[in-house]
């Protein structure tokens, strides 16, 4: 089955073609103009999606060497995300579905992040999934494909959001996760003892850590040589805050397969530390291009639903606060 996957949930316009589970193309156009504002400006993002959606789709088809008429189903993110951005992808996907008379399927962006784990490999269920992205931090039990139970969520900021905010405090543009990682490579993770949130259960919290970094910087205005230690110590604290509840859940449920997805899953220190701390577990991370928003994870998830005969009506609306179906 040849499937087109579209994601316009935030600021990246992403389109992918997959055939029988194999990624033939995965084109991501990242809007960089938001960096100067320190975050995504929704109105600018949706206008950019309008400009980009057609050329990005044409590029994805060309790279896949597939003509539009060979597409057998179209999947698109319908939430969660920015409503104006979601609308562009949804309207575009519906028009393709109508014109080609092929199935249309609305995809939950969080489920698409989970399916990024299955793009490059098969994983047997049950498994524990940690989604750690710019807008979400969720700890999930996936009993079988399509069957989820959420055990923990962030009570405040998402982990990626904390990376972006701390990068901003240190004078780096949005999104700053990648920059923190680069700086941290030159610093010491044990230089400053930032707090790790201690919560009951499997929830996460990053606002206390973010505030601790802010107060530290105010009290000790850093010179250029101090910045790598601050970045590394913050990174270490955030990674511990992700790893502790994840391993607790793995232990409690006696499930030794753990998948980590979402933009923060690109972080090399997180990859290394989780593998180090859970030697008895099978730890799976998608390749970096499938961690941050991309069309391939949407296409892969759409293929799964299409194979089960699950389509969406053309009356489907954008749902900015959609949650994972449990
Ligand atoms: N190497 C890295 N280390 C840490 N964080 C990173 C790294 N690379 C990217 N990120 C963070 O990942 C986030 C973007 O990820 P993603 O595209 O999955 O999120 P999103 O789509 O904005 O949010 P959501 O999926 O929750 O709607 C940003 O916060 C970014 O700083
Ligand atoms: Mg995302």
Coordinates of N, CA, C and O and ligand atoms in Angstrom, one line a residue, residues 7 9-12 40 79-82 109-110 113 131-138 158-165 167 173-182 234-235 239 261-270 288 290-294 297, ligand 1:
X7 N 2.0 16.3 8.0 CA 1.9 16.9 9.3 C 2.2 18.4 9.2 O 3.2 18.8 8.7
X9 N 1.2 20.2 12.2 CA 0.6 20.5 13.5 C 1.2 21.7 14.2 O 0.6 22.4 15.0
X10 N 2.5 22.1 13.8 CA 3.1 23.2 14.5 C 3.7 24.1 13.5 O 3.1 24.7 12.6
X11 N 5.1 24.2 13.5 CA 5.7 25.1 12.5 C 6.4 24.4 11.3 O 6.9 25.0 10.4
X12 N 6.5 23.0 11.4 CA 7.2 22.3 10.3 C 6.1 21.8 9.3 O 5.1 21.2 9.7
X40 N 6.9 29.9 18.6 CA 6.1 29.8 17.3 C 5.0 30.9 17.4 O 4.2 30.9 18.3
X79 N -4.7 16.7 15.2 CA -4.6 17.2 16.5 C -3.6 16.3 17.3 O -3.4 15.2 16.9
X80 N -3.1 16.7 18.4 CA -3.1 18.1 18.9 C -2.1 19.0 18.2 O -1.2 18.5 17.5
X81 N -2.3 20.3 18.3 CA -1.5 21.2 17.6 C -2.1 22.6 17.5 O -3.1 22.8 18.2
X82 N -1.6 23.4 16.7 CA -2.1 24.8 16.5 C -3.3 24.7 15.5 O -3.1 24.2 14.4
X109 N -1.5 13.1 16.5 CA 0.0 13.4 16.4 C 0.8 12.6 17.5 O 1.9 12.2 17.2
X110 N 0.2 12.4 18.6 CA 0.9 11.6 19.7 C 1.0 10.2 19.3 O 2.1 9.5 19.5
X113 N 3.8 10.0 16.8 CA 5.1 10.0 17.4 C 5.4 8.5 17.9 O 6.5 8.0 17.7
X131 N 7.0 9.6 25.4 CA 7.0 10.7 24.3 C 7.6 11.9 25.0 O 7.1 12.4 26.0
X132 N 8.7 12.4 24.5 CA 9.2 13.6 25.0 C 9.5 14.6 23.9 O 10.4 14.5 23.1
X133 N 8.6 15.6 23.8 CA 8.7 16.5 22.7 C 8.6 18.0 23.1 O 8.7 18.3 24.3
X134 N 8.3 18.9 22.2 CA 8.2 20.3 22.5 C 6.9 20.6 23.3 O 6.9 21.6 24.1
X135 N 5.9 19.8 23.1 CA 4.6 20.1 23.8 C 4.2 19.0 24.7 O 3.2 19.2 25.4
X136 N 4.8 17.9 24.7 CA 4.3 16.8 25.6 C 5.4 16.0 26.2 O 6.6 15.9 25.7
X137 N 5.1 15.5 27.4 CA 6.0 14.5 28.1 C 5.0 13.4 28.6 O 4.3 13.7 29.6
X138 N 4.9 12.3 28.0 CA 3.9 11.3 28.4 C 4.5 9.9 28.5 O 5.4 9.5 27.7
X158 N 6.6 20.9 29.1 CA 7.1 19.7 28.5 C 8.7 19.7 28.6 O 9.2 20.8 28.7
X159 N 9.3 18.6 28.5 CA 10.8 18.6 28.6 C 11.4 19.4 27.5 O 12.3 20.2 27.7
X160 N 11.0 19.3 26.2 CA 11.5 20.1 25.1 C 11.3 21.6 25.3 O 12.2 22.4 25.0
X161 N 10.2 21.9 25.9 CA 9.9 23.3 26.2 C 10.9 23.9 27.2 O 11.4 25.0 27.1
X162 N 11.2 23.0 28.2 CA 12.2 23.5 29.2 C 13.6 23.7 28.5 O 14.3 24.6 28.8
X163 N 14.0 22.8 27.6 CA 15.2 22.9 26.9 C 15.2 24.3 26.1 O 16.2 25.0 26.1
X164 N 14.1 24.5 25.5 CA 13.9 25.8 24.7 C 14.0 27.0 25.5 O 14.7 28.0 25.2
X165 N 13.4 26.9 26.7 CA 13.4 28.1 27.6 C 14.7 28.4 28.2 O 15.2 29.5 28.3
X167 N 17.6 27.5 26.9 CA 18.4 28.0 25.8 C 18.2 29.5 25.6 O 19.1 30.3 25.5
X173 N 18.7 31.1 20.2 CA 17.4 31.2 19.6 C 16.5 29.9 19.7 O 17.1 28.9 20.0
X174 N 15.2 30.1 19.5 CA 14.3 29.0 19.5 C 14.4 28.2 18.2 O 14.5 28.8 17.2
X175 N 14.3 26.9 18.2 CA 14.2 26.0 19.4 C 15.6 25.7 19.8 O 16.5 25.4 19.0
X176 N 15.9 25.6 21.1 CA 17.3 25.6 21.6 C 17.8 24.2 22.1 O 18.9 24.1 22.6
X177 N 16.9 23.1 22.0 CA 17.4 21.8 22.5 C 18.7 21.4 21.9 O 19.6 20.9 22.7
X178 N 18.8 21.5 20.6 CA 20.0 21.1 19.9 C 21.2 21.9 20.4 O 22.3 21.3 20.6
X179 N 21.0 23.2 20.7 CA 22.1 24.1 21.1 C 22.6 23.7 22.5 O 23.8 23.6 22.8
X180 N 21.6 23.4 23.4 CA 22.0 22.9 24.8 C 22.8 21.7 24.7 O 23.8 21.6 25.4
X181 N 22.4 20.7 23.9 CA 23.2 19.5 23.7 C 24.6 19.8 23.3 O 25.6 19.2 23.8
X182 N 24.7 20.7 22.3 CA 26.1 21.0 21.8 C 27.0 21.7 22.9 O 28.1 21.3 23.0
X234 N 22.0 21.3 33.5 CA 20.5 21.4 33.3 C 20.1 20.1 32.5 O 19.2 19.4 32.8
X235 N 20.9 19.8 31.5 CA 20.6 18.6 30.6 C 20.6 17.3 31.5 O 19.7 16.5 31.3
X239 N 17.4 15.0 32.0 CA 17.4 13.5 31.6 C 17.1 12.6 32.8 O 16.3 11.7 32.6
X261 N 10.4 8.5 22.0 CA 10.2 9.2 20.8 C 9.9 10.7 21.1 O 9.8 11.1 22.2
X262 N 9.8 11.5 20.0 CA 9.6 12.9 20.2 C 11.0 13.6 20.0 O 12.0 13.0 20.1
X263 N 10.9 15.0 19.8 CA 12.1 15.7 19.5 C 13.3 15.5 20.5 O 14.5 15.5 20.1
X264 N 13.0 15.4 21.8 CA 14.1 15.3 22.8 C 14.8 14.0 22.7 O 15.9 13.8 23.1
X265 N 14.1 13.0 22.1 CA 14.7 11.7 21.9 C 15.9 11.8 20.9 O 16.7 10.8 20.8
X266 N 16.1 12.9 20.3 CA 17.4 13.1 19.5 C 18.6 13.3 20.4 O 19.7 13.1 19.9
X267 N 18.4 13.6 21.6 CA 19.5 14.0 22.5 C 20.4 12.8 22.8 O 19.9 11.7 23.3
X268 N 21.7 12.9 22.5 CA 22.6 11.8 22.6 C 22.9 11.4 24.0 O 23.0 10.2 24.3
X269 N 22.9 12.3 24.9 CA 23.2 12.0 26.3 C 22.0 11.2 26.9 O 22.2 10.3 27.7
X270 N 20.7 11.6 26.5 CA 19.6 10.8 27.0 C 19.7 9.4 26.5 O 19.4 8.4 27.2
X288 N 17.3 10.1 14.3 CA 16.9 11.5 14.6 C 15.9 12.2 13.7 O 15.0 12.9 14.2
X290 N 13.3 11.0 12.5 CA 12.0 10.5 12.8 C 11.5 10.9 14.2 O 10.5 10.6 14.7
X291 N 12.4 11.6 15.0 CA 12.1 12.1 16.3 C 11.3 13.4 16.3 O 10.2 13.4 16.9
X292 N 11.9 14.4 15.7 CA 11.1 15.7 15.6 C 10.0 15.5 14.5 O 10.0 14.5 13.8
X293 N 9.1 16.4 14.5 CA 7.9 16.2 13.6 C 8.3 15.9 12.2 O 9.2 16.5 11.6
X294 N 7.6 14.9 11.6 CA 7.9 14.4 10.3 C 6.6 13.7 9.7 O 5.8 13.3 10.5
X297 N 6.2 9.4 10.1 CA 5.5 8.8 11.3 C 4.0 8.9 11.1 O 3.3 8.0 11.5
Ligands
LIG1 N1 19.2 17.2 20.6 C1 18.2 17.7 21.3 N2 18.2 17.7 22.7 C2 17.1 18.1 23.4 N3 16.0 18.6 22.9 C3 15.9 18.6 21.5 C4 17.0 18.1 20.7 N4 16.6 18.3 19.4 C5 15.3 18.8 19.4 N5 14.9 19.0 20.7 C6 13.7 19.5 21.2 O1 12.6 18.8 20.6 C7 11.4 19.7 20.5 C8 10.8 19.6 19.2 O2 10.3 18.2 19.1 P1 9.0 17.9 18.3 O3 9.1 18.4 16.9 O4 8.7 16.4 18.5 O5 7.9 18.7 19.2 P2 6.6 19.5 18.8 O6 6.0 18.8 17.6 O7 6.9 20.9 18.8 O8 5.7 19.1 20.0 P3 4.5 18.1 20.1 O9 4.9 16.9 19.4 O10 4.4 17.8 21.6 O11 3.3 18.8 19.6 C9 12.0 21.1 20.8 O12 11.5 21.5 22.1 C10 13.5 21.0 20.7 O13 14.2 21.9 21.5

